[in-house]
PDB file of C-alpha atoms in Angstrom:
ATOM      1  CA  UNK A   1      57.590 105.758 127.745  1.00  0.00           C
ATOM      2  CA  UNK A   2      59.209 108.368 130.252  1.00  0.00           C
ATOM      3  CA  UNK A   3      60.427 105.766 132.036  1.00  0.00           C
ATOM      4  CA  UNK A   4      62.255 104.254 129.333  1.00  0.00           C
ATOM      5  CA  UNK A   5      63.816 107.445 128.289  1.00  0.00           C
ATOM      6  CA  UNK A   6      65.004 108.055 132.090  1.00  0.00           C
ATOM      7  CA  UNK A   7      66.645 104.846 131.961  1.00  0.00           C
ATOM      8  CA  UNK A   8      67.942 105.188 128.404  1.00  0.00           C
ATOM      9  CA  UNK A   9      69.693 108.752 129.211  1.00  0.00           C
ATOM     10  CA  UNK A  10      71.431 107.330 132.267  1.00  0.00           C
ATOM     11  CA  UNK A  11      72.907 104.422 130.756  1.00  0.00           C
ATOM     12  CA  UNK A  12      73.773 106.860 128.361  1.00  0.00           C
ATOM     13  CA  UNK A  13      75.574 109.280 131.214  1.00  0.00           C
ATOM     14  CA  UNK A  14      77.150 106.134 132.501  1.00  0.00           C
ATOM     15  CA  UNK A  15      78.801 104.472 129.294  1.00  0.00           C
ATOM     16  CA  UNK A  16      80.404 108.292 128.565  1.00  0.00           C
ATOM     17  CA  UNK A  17      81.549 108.344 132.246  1.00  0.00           C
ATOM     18  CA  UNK A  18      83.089 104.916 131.665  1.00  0.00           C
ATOM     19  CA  UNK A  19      84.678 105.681 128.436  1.00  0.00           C
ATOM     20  CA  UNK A  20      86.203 109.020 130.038  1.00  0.00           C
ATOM     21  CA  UNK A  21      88.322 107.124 132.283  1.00  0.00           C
ATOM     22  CA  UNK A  22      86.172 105.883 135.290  1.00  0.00           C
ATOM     23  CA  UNK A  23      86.506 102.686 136.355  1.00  0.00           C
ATOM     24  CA  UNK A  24      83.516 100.348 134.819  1.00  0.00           C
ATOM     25  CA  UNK A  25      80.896  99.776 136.666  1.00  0.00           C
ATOM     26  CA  UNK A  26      79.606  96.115 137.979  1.00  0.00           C
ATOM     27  CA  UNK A  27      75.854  95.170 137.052  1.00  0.00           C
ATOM     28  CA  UNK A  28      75.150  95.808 140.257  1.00  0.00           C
ATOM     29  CA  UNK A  29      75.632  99.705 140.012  1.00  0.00           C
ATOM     30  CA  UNK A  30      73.975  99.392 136.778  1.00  0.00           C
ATOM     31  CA  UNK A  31      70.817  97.983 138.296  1.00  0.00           C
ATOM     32  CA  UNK A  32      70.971 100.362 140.956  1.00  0.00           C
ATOM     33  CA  UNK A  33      70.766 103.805 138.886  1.00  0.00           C
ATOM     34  CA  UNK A  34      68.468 106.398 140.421  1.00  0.00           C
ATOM     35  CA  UNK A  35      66.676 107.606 137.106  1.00  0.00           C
ATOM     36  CA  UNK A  36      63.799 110.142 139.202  1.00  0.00           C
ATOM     37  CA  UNK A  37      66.211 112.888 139.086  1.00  0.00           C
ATOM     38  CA  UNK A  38      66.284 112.497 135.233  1.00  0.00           C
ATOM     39  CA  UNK A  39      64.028 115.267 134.373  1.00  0.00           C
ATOM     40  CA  UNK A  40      61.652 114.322 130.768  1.00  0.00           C
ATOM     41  CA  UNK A  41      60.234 117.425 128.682  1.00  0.00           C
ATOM     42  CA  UNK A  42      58.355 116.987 125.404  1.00  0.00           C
ATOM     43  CA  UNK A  43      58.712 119.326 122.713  1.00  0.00           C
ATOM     44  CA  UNK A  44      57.550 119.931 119.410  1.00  0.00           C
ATOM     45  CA  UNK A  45      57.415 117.132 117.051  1.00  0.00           C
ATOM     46  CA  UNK A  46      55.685 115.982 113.581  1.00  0.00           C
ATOM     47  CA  UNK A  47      54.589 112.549 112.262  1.00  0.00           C
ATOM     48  CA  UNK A  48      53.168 110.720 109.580  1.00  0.00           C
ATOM     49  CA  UNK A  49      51.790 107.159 109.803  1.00  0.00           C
ATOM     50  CA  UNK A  50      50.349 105.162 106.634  1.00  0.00           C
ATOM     51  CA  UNK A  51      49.501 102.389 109.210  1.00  0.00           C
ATOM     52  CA  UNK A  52      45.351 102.990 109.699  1.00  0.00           C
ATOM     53  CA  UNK A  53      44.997 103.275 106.533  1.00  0.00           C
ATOM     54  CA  UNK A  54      46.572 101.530 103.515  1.00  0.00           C
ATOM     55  CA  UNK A  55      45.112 104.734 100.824  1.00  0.00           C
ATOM     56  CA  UNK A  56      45.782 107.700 103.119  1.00  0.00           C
ATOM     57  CA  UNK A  57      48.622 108.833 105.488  1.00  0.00           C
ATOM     58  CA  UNK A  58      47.987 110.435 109.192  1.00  0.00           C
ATOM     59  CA  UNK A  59      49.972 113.441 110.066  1.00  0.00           C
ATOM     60  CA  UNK A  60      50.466 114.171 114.059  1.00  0.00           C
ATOM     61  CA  UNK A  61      51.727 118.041 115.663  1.00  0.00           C
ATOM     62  CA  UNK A  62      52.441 117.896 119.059  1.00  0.00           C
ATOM     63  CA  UNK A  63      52.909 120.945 120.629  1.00  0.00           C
ATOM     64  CA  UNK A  64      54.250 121.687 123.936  1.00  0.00           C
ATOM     65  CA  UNK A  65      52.595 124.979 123.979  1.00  0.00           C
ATOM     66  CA  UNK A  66      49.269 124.922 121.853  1.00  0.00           C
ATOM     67  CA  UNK A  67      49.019 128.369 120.370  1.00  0.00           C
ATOM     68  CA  UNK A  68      45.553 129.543 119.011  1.00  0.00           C
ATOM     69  CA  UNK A  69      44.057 129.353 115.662  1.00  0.00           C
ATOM     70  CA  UNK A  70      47.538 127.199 114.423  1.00  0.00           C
ATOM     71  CA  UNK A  71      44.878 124.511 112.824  1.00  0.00           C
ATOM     72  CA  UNK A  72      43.866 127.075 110.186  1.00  0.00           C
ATOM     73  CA  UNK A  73      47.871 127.337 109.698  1.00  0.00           C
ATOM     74  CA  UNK A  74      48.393 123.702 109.662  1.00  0.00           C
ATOM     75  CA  UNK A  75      45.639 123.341 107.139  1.00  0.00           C
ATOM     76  CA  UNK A  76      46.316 126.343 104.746  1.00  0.00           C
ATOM     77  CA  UNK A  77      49.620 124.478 104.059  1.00  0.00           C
ATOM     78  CA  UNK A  78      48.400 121.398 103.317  1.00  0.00           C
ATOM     79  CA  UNK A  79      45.693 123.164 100.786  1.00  0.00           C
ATOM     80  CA  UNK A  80      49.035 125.025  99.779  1.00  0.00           C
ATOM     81  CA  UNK A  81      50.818 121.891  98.757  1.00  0.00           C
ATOM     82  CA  UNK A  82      47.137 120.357  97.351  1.00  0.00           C
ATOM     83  CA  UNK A  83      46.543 117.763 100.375  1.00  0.00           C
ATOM     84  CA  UNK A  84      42.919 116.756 101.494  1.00  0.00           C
ATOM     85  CA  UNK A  85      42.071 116.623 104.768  1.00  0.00           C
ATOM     86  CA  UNK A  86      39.346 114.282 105.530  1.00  0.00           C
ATOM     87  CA  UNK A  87      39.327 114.655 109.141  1.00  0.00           C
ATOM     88  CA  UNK A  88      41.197 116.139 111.710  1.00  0.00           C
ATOM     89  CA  UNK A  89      41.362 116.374 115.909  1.00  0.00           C
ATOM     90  CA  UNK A  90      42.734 118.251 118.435  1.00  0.00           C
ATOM     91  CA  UNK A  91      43.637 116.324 121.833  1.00  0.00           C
ATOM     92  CA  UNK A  92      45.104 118.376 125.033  1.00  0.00           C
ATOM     93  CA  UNK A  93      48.137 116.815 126.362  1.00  0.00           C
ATOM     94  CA  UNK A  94      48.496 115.701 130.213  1.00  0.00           C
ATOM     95  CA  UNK A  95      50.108 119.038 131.382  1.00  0.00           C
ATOM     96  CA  UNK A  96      46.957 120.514 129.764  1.00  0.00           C
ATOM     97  CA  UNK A  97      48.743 123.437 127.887  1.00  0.00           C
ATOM     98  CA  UNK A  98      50.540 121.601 124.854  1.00  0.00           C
ATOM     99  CA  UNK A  99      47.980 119.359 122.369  1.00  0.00           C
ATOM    100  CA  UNK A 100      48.094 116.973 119.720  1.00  0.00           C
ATOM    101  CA  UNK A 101      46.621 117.577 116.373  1.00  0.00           C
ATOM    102  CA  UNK A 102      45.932 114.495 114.071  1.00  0.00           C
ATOM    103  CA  UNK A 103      45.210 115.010 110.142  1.00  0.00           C
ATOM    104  CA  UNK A 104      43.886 112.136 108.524  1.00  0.00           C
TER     105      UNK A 104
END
């Protein structure tokens, strides 16, 4: 996935350097962009699926930074807003300080 973001941003840089009045580039420059200095952070984002399940939706958090007892949070607004939470999981992320909570 990175890598298709990398690639996606410099095409990106490239079409706005192009429409700013550079001269277009040939396929061969396009083949040839350099896309490890592109530098890929995630952030903070929320999600809801209805696809495991045709009766009940999944919600995903992904944090960047996990930051303690945020579950109980999480969950005191869904009892807020009179959602049931069957289950729910925590996974760390790779850089080991963000994490992904799932509410089915």
């Amino acid at each position: 996935v990175q890598y298709c973001v990398k690639h996606q941003h410099a095409r990106r840089r490239q079409s706005k350097g192009s429409s700013e009045g550079e001269e277009k580039l040939d396929q061969a420059k396009i083949d040839e962009i350099d896309i490890s200095a592109i530098q890929v952070h995630c952030g903070n984002e929320i999600g809801f699926s209805n696809d495991l399940h045709s009766n009940c939706s999944m919600v995903f958090v992904s944090l960047s930074k996990d930051v303690p007892m945020i579950m109980t949070e999480i969950t005191g607004v869904f009892k807020k807003n009179h959602i049931t939470i069957i289950r729910a999981q925590i996974d760390p992320t790779g850089d080991e300080t963000g994490a992904k909570h799932i509410y089915f």
